[in-house]
PDB file of C-alpha atoms and ligand atoms in Angstrom:
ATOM      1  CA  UNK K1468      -5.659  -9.691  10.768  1.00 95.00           C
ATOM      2  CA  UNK K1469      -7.956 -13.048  10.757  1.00 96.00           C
ATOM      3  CA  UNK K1470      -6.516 -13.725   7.195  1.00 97.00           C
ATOM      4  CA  UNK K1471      -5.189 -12.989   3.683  1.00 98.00           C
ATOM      5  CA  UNK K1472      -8.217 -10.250   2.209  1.00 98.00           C
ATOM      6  CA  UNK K1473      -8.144  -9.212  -1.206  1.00 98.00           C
ATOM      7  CA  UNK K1474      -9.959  -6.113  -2.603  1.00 98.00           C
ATOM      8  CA  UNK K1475     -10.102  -2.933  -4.746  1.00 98.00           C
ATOM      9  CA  UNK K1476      -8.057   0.078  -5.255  1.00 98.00           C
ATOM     10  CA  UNK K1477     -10.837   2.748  -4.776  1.00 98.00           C
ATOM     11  CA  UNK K1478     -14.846   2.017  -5.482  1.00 98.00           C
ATOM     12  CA  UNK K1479     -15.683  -1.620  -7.816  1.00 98.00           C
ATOM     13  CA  UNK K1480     -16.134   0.142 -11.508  1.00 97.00           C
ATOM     14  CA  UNK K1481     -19.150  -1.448 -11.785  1.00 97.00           C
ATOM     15  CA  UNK K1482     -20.715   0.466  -8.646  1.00 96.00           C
ATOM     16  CA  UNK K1483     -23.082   3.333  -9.229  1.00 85.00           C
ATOM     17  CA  UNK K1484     -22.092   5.435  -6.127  1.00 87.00           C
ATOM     18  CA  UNK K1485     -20.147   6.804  -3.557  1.00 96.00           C
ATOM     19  CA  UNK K1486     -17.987   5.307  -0.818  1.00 98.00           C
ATOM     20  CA  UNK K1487     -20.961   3.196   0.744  1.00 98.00           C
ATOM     21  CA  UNK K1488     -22.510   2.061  -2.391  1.00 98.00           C
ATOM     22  CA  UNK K1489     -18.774   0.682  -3.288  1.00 98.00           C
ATOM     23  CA  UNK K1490     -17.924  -0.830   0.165  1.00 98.00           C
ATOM     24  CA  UNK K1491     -21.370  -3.009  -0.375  1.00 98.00           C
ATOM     25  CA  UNK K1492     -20.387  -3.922  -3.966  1.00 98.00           C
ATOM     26  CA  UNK K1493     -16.999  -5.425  -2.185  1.00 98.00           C
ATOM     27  CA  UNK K1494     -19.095  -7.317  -0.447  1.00 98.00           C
ATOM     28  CA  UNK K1495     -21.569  -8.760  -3.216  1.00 98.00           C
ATOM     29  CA  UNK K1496     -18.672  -9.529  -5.502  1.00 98.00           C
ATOM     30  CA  UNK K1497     -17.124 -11.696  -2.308  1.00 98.00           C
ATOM     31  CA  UNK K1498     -13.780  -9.549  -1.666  1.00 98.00           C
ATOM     32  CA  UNK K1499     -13.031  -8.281   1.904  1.00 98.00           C
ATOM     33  CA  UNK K1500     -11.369  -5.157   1.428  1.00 98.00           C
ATOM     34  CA  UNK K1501     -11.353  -1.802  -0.395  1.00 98.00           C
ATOM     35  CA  UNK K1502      -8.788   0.867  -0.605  1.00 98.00           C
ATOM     36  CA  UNK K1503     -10.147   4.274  -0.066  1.00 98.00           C
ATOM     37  CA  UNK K1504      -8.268   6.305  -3.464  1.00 98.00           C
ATOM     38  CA  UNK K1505      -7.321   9.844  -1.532  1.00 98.00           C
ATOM     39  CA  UNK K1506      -4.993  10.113  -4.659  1.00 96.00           C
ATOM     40  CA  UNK K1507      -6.541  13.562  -6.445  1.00 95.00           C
ATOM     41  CA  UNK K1508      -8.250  14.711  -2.781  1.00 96.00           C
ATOM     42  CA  UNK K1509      -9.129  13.355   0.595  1.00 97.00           C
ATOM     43  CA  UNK K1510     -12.484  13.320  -0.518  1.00 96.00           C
ATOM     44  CA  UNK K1511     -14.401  11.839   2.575  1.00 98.00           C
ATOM     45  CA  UNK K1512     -15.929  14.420   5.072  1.00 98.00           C
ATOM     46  CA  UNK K1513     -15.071  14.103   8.833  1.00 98.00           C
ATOM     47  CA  UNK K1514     -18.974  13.835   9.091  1.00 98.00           C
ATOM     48  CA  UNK K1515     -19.418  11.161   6.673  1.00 98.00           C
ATOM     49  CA  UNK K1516     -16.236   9.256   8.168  1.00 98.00           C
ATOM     50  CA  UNK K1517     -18.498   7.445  10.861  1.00 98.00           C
ATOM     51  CA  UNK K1518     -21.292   6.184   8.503  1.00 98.00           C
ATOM     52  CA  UNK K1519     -18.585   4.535   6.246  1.00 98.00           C
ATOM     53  CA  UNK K1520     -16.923   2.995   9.018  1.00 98.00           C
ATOM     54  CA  UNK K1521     -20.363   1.363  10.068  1.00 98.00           C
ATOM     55  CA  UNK K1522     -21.024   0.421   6.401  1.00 98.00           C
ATOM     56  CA  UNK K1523     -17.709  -1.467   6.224  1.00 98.00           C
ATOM     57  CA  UNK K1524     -18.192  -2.934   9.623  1.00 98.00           C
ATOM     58  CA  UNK K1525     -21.464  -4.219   8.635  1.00 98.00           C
ATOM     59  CA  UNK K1526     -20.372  -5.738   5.612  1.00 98.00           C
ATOM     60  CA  UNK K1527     -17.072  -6.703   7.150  1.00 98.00           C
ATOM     61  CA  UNK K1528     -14.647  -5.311   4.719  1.00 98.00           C
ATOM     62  CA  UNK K1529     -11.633  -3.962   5.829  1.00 98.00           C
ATOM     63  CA  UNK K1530     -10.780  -0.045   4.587  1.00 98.00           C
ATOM     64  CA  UNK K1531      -7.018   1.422   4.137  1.00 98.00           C
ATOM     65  CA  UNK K1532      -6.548   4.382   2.017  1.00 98.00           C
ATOM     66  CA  UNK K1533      -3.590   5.565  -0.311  1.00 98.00           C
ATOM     67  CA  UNK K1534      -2.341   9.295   0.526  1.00 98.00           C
ATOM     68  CA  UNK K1535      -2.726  11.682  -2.775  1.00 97.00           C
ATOM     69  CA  UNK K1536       0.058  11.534  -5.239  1.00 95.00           C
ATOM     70  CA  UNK K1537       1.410  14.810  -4.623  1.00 93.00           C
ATOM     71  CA  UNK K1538       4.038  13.853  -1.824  1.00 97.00           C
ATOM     72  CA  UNK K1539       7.148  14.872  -1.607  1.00 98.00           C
ATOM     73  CA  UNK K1540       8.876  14.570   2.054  1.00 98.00           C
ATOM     74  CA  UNK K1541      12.278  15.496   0.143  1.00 98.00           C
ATOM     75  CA  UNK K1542      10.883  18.383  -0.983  1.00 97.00           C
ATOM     76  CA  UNK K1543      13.372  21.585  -0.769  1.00 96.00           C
ATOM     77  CA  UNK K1544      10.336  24.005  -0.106  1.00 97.00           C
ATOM     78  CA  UNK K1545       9.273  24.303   2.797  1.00 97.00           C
ATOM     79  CA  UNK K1546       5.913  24.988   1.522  1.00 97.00           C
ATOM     80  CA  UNK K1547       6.026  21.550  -0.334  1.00 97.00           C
ATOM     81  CA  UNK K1548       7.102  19.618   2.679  1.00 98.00           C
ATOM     82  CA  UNK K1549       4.788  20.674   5.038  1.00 97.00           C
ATOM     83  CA  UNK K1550       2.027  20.114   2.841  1.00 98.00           C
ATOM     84  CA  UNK K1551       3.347  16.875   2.340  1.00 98.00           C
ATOM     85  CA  UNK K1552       3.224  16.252   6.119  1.00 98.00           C
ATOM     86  CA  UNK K1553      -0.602  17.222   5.743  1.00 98.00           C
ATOM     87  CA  UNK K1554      -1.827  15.220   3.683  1.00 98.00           C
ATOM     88  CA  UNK K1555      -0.686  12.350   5.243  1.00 98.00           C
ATOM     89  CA  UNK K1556      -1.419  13.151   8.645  1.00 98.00           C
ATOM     90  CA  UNK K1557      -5.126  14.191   6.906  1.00 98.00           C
ATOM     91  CA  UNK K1558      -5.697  10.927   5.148  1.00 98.00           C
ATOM     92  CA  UNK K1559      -4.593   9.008   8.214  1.00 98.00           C
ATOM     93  CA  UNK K1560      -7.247  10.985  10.448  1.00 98.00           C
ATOM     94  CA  UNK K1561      -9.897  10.513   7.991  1.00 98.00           C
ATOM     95  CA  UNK K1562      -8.947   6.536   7.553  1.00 98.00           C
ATOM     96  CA  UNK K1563      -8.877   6.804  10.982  1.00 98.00           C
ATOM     97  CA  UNK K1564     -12.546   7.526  11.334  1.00 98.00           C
ATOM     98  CA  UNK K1565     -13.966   5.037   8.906  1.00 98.00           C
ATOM     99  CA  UNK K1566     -12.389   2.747  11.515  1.00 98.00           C
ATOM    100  CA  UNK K1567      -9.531   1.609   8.719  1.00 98.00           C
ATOM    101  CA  UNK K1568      -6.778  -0.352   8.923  1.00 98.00           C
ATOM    102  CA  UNK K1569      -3.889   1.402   7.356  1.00 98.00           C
ATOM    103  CA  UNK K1570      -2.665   4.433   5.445  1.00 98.00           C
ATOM    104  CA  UNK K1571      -0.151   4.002   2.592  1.00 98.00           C
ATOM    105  CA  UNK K1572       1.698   7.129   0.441  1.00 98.00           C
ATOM    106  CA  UNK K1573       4.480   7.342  -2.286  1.00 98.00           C
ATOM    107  CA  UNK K1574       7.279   9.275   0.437  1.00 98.00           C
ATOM    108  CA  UNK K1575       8.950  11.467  -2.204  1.00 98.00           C
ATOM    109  CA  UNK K1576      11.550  11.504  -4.878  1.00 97.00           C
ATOM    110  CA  UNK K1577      15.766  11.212  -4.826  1.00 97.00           C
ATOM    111  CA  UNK K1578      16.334  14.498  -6.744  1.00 95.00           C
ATOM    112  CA  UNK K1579      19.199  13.424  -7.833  1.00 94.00           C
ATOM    113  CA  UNK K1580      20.414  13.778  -4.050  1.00 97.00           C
ATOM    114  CA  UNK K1581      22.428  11.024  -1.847  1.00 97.00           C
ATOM    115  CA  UNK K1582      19.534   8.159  -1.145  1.00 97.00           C
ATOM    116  CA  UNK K1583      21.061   8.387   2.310  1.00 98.00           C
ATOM    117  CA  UNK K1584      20.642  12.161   3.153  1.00 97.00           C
ATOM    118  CA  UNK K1585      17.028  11.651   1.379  1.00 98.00           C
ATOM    119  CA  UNK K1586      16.298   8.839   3.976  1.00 98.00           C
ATOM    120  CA  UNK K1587      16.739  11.104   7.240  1.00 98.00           C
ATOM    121  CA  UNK K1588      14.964  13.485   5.748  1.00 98.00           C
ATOM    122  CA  UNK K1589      12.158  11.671   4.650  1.00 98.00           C
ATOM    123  CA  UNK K1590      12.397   9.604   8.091  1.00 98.00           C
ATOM    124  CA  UNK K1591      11.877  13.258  10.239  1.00 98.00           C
ATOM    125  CA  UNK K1592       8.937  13.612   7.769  1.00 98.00           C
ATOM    126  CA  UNK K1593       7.334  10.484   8.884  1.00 98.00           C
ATOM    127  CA  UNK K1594       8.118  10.535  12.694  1.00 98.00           C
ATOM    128  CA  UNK K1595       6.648  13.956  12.975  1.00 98.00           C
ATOM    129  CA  UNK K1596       3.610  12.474  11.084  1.00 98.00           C
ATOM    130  CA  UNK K1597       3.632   9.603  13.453  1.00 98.00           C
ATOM    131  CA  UNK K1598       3.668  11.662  16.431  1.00 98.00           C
ATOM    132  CA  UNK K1599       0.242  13.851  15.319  1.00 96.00           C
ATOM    133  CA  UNK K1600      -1.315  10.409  14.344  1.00 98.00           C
ATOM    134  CA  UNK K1601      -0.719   8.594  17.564  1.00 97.00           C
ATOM    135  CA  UNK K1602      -2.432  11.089  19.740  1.00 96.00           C
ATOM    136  CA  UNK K1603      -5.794  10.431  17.635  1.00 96.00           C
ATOM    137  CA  UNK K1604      -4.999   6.768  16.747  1.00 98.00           C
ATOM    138  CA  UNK K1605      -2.345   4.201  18.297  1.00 98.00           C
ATOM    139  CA  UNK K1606      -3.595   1.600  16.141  1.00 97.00           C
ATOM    140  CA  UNK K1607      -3.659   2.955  12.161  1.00 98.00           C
ATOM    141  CA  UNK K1608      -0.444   1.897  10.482  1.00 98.00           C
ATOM    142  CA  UNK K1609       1.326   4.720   8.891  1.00 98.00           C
ATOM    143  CA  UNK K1610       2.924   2.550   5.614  1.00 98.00           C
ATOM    144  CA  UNK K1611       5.764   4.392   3.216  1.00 98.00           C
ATOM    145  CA  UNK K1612       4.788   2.181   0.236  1.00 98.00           C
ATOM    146  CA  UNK K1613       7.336   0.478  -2.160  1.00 98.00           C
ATOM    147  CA  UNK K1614       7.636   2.628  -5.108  1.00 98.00           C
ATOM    148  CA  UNK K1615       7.504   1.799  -8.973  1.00 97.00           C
ATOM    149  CA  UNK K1616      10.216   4.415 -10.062  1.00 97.00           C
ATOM    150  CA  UNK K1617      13.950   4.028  -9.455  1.00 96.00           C
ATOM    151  CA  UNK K1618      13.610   8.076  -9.366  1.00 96.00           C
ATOM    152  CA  UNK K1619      11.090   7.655  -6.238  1.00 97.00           C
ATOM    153  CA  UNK K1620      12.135   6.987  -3.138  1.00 98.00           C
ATOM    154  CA  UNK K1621      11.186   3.914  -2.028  1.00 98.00           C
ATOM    155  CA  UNK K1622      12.857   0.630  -2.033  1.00 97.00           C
ATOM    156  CA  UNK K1623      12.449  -2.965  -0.519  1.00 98.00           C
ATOM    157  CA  UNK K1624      15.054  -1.468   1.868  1.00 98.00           C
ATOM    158  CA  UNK K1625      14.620   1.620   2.637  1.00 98.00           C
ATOM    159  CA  UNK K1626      10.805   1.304   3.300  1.00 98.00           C
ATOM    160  CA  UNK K1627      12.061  -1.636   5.821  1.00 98.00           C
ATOM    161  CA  UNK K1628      14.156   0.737   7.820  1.00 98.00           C
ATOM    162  CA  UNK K1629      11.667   3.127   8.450  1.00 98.00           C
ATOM    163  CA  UNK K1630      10.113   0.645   9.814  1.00 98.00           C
ATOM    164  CA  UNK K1631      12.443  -0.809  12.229  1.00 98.00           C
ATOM    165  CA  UNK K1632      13.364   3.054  13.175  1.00 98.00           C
ATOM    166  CA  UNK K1633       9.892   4.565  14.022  1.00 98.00           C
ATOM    167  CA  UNK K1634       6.567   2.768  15.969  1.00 97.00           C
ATOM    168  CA  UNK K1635       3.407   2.422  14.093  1.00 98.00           C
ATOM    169  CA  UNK K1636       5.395   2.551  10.992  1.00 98.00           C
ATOM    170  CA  UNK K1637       5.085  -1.040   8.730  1.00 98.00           C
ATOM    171  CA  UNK K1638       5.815  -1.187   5.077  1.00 98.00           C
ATOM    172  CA  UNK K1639       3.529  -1.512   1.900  1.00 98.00           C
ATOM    173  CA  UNK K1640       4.953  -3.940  -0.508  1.00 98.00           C
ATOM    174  CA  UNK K1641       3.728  -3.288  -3.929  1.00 98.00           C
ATOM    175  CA  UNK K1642       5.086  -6.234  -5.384  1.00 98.00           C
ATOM    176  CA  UNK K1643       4.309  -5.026  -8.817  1.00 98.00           C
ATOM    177  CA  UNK K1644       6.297  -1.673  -7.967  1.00 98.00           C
ATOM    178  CA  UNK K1645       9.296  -3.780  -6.666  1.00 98.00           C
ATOM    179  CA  UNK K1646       9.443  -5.902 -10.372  1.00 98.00           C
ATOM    180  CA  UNK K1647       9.036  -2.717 -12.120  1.00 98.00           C
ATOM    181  CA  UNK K1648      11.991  -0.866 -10.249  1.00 97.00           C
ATOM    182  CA  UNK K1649      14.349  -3.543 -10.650  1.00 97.00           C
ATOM    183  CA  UNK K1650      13.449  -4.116 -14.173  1.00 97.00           C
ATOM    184  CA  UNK K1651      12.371  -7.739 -14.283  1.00 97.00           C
ATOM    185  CA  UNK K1652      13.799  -8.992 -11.084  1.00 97.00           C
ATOM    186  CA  UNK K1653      11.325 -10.228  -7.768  1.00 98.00           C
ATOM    187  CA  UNK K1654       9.600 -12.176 -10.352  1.00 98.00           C
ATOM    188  CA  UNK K1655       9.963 -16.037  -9.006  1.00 98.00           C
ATOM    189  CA  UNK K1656       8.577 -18.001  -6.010  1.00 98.00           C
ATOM    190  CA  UNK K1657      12.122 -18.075  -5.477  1.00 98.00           C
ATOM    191  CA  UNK K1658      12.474 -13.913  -5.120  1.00 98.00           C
ATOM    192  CA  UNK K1659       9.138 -14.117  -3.328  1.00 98.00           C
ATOM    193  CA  UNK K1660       9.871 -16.007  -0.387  1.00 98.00           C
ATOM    194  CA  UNK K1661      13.350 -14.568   0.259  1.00 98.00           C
ATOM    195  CA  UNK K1662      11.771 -11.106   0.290  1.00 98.00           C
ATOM    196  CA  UNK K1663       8.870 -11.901   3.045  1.00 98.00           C
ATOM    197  CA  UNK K1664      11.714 -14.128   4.311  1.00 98.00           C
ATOM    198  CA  UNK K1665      13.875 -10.581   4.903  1.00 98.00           C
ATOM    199  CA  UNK K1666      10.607  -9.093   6.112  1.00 98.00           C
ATOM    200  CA  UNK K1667      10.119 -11.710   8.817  1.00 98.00           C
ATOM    201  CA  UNK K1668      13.577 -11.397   9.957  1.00 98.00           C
ATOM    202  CA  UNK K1669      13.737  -7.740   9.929  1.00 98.00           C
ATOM    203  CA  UNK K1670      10.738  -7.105  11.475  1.00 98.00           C
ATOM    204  CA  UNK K1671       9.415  -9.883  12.932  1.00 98.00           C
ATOM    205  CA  UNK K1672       6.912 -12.391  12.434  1.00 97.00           C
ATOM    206  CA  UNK K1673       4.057 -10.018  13.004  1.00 97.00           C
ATOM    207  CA  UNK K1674       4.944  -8.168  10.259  1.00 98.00           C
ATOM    208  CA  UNK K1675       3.378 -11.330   8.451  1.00 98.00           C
ATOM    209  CA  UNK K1676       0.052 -11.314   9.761  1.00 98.00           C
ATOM    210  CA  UNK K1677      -0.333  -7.179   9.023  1.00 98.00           C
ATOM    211  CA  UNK K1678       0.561  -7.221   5.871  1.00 98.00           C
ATOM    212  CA  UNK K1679      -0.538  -4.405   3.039  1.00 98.00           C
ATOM    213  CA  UNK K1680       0.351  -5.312  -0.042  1.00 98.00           C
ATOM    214  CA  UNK K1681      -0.037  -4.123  -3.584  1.00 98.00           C
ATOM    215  CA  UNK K1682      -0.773  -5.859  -6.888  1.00 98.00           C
ATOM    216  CA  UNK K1683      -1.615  -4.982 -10.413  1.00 98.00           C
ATOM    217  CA  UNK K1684      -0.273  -6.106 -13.798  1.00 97.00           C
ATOM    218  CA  UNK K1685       2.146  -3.285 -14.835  1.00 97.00           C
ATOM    219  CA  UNK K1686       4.442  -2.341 -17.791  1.00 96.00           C
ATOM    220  CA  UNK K1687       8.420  -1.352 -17.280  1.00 97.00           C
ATOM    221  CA  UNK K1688      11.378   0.574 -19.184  1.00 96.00           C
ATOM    222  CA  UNK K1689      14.683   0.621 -17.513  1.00 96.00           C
ATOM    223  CA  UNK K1690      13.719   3.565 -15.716  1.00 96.00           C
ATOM    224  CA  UNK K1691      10.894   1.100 -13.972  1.00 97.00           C
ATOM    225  CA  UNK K1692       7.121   1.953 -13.805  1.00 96.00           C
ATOM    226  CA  UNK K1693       5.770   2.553 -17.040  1.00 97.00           C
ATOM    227  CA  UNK K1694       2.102   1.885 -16.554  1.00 97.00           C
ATOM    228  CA  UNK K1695       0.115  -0.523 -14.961  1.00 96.00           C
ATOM    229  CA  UNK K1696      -2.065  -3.447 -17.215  1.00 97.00           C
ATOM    230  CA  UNK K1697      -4.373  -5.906 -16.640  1.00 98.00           C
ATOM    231  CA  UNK K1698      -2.680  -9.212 -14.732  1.00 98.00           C
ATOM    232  CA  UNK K1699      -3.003 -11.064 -17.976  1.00 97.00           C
ATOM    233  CA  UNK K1700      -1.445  -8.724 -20.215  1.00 97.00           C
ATOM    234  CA  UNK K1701       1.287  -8.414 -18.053  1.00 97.00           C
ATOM    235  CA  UNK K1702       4.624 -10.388 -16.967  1.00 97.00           C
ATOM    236  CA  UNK K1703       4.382 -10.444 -13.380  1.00 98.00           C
ATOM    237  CA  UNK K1704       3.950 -13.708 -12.343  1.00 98.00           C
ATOM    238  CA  UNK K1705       1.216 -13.170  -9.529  1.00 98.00           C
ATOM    239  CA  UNK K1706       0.778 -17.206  -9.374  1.00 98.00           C
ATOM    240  CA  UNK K1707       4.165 -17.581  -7.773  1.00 98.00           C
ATOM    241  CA  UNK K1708       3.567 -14.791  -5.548  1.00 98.00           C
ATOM    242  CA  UNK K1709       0.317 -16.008  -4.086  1.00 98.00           C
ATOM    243  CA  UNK K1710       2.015 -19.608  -3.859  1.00 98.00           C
ATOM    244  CA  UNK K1711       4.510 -17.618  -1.416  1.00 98.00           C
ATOM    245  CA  UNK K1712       1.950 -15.526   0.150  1.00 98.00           C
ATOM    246  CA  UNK K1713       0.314 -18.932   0.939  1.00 98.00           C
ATOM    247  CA  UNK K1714       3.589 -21.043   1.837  1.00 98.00           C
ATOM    248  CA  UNK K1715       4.254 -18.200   4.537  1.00 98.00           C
ATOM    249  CA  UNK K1716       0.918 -18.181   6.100  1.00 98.00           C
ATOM    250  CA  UNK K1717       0.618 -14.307   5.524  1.00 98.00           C
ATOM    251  CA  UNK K1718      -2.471 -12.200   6.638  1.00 98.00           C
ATOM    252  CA  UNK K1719      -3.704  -8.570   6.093  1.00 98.00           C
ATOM    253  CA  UNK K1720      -4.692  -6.897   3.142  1.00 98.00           C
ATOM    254  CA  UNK K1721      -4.116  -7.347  -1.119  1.00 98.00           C
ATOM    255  CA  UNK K1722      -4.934  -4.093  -2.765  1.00 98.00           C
ATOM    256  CA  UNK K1723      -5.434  -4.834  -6.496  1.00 98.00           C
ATOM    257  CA  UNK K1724      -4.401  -1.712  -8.697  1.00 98.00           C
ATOM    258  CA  UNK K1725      -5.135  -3.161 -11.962  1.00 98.00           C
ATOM    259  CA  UNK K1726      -7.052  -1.079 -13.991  1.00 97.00           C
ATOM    260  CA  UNK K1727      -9.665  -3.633 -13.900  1.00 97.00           C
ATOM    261  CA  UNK K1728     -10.029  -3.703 -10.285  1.00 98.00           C
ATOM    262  CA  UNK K1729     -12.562  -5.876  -9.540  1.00 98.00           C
ATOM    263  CA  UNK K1730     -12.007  -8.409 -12.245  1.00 98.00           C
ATOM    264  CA  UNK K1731      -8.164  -8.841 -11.079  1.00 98.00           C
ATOM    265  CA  UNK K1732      -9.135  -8.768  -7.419  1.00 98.00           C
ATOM    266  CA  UNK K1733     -11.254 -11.866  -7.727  1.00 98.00           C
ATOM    267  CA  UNK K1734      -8.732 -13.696 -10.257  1.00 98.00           C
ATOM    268  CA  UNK K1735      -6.114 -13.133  -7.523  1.00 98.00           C
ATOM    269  CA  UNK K1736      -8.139 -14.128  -4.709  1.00 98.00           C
ATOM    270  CA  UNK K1737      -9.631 -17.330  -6.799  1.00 98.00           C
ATOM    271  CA  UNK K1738      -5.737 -18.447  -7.809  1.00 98.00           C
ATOM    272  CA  UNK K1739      -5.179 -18.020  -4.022  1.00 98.00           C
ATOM    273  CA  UNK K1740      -8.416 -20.050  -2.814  1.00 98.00           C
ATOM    274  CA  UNK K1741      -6.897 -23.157  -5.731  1.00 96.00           C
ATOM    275  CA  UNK K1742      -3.868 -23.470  -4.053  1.00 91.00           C
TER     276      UNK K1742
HETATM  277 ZN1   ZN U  72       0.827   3.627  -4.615  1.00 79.01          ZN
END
């Protein structure tokens, strides 16, 4: 990626319109990326796909999507799982065709089973995912996403080993997640820079410069994820964060997932820009 680009997490609220309409709001409001929200339904046509990918070409924002929330790759039934598979595989397709970068999803949840047994499975999950995607695309990263919950499965870790262990696989760091799931911690420039520190080392400097990241202003119990907030009702400290961000030269793509999407997108992007 050319550079750090910071966007929305689905259309601008302040768009009246579909996909098209939204990707060319991105672009008045001065952001350079927009997640495509597949969360409730993968809700862009194989025959639209191509016109969105010119739209965001045109306007030079870059697309990624976020799988729908019903995922489970742990799942015990069979139906479950496979579904699971195909949704992912669907959304990737579909990102795919609007020419987008990357395709993140919440993998599944422990159940209460050993996080290690959970990780193979979930790892078959996503290398037979892989393996449908690469014959359409070589190029779309397939990213298990950091996950709010300490019930989900998802951590700094794990979502680095999948990584390392399959191709085309990279990681999306929800930073917000990461502070919610470890109840206050990964909150200092300190935390910051030792965690894209790991990243570097663990999977190499490129992992820097294709980077898909998460951020919104979010609410925790001990459990983790409560809900997420606007930036400035909330105690993560995105400041320090985009000081690291900026200290490490990283590039790629900041999804905001504040409620206010657009507002928060812009306030991140402008504390970025004043460092
Ligand atoms: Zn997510």
């Amino acid at each position: 990626m050319d550079r750090l680009r910071f966007g929305t997490a689905g259309i601008p609220i302040c768009t009246n319109g579909d996909t098209l309409k939204g990707i060319e709001t991105v672009r008045k409001l001065k952001l350079d990326s927009m997640e495509l929200e597949f969360v409730r339904s993968i809700n862009i046509s194989k025959e639209k796909a191509p016109l969105v990918k010119q739209t965001a070409q045109r306007n030079d924002v870059i697309l990624t999507c976020h799988c729908p929330y019903f995922i489970n790759l742990n799942s015990d039934e069979k139906k479950k799982y496979y579904a699971s598979i195909g949704y992912i595989k669907n959304s990737a397709i579909i990102t795919s065709l609007c020419g987008g970068y990357s395709v993140c999803f919440h993998a599944g949840y422990y159940q209460k089973e050993d996080p290690e047994r959970v990780y193979e499975k979930i790892k078959e999950g996503i290398k037979t995912i892989v393996k449908e995607v690469k014959d359409f695309d070589d190029k779309i990263w397939i990213r298990p996403e950091i996950s709010g919950k300490k019930s989900q499965f998802g951590d700094l870790k794990e979502v680095i080993k999948l990584s390392q262990e399959i191709e085309q696989v990279m990681p999306c760091i929800d930073f917000s997640h990461l502070f919610a799931r470890s109840v206050g911690k990964n909150n200092t420039y300190e935390e910051f820079s030792e965690i894209l520190k790991d990243i570097e080392k663990e999977l190499g400097k490129n992992a820097l410069n294709e980077m898909h990241i998460h951020v919104a202003g979010i609410e925790y119990t001990d459990k983790g994820e409560k809900n997420h907030l606007r930036l400035e009702e909330s105690k993560f400290n995105y400041k320090d964060l985009l000081k690291a961000l900026k200290e490490f030269k990283c590039k790629g793509v900041v999804t905001c997932e504040s409620p206010n999407i657009e507002s928060d997108a812009i306030l991140l992007q402008k504390a970025y820009n004043s460092f």
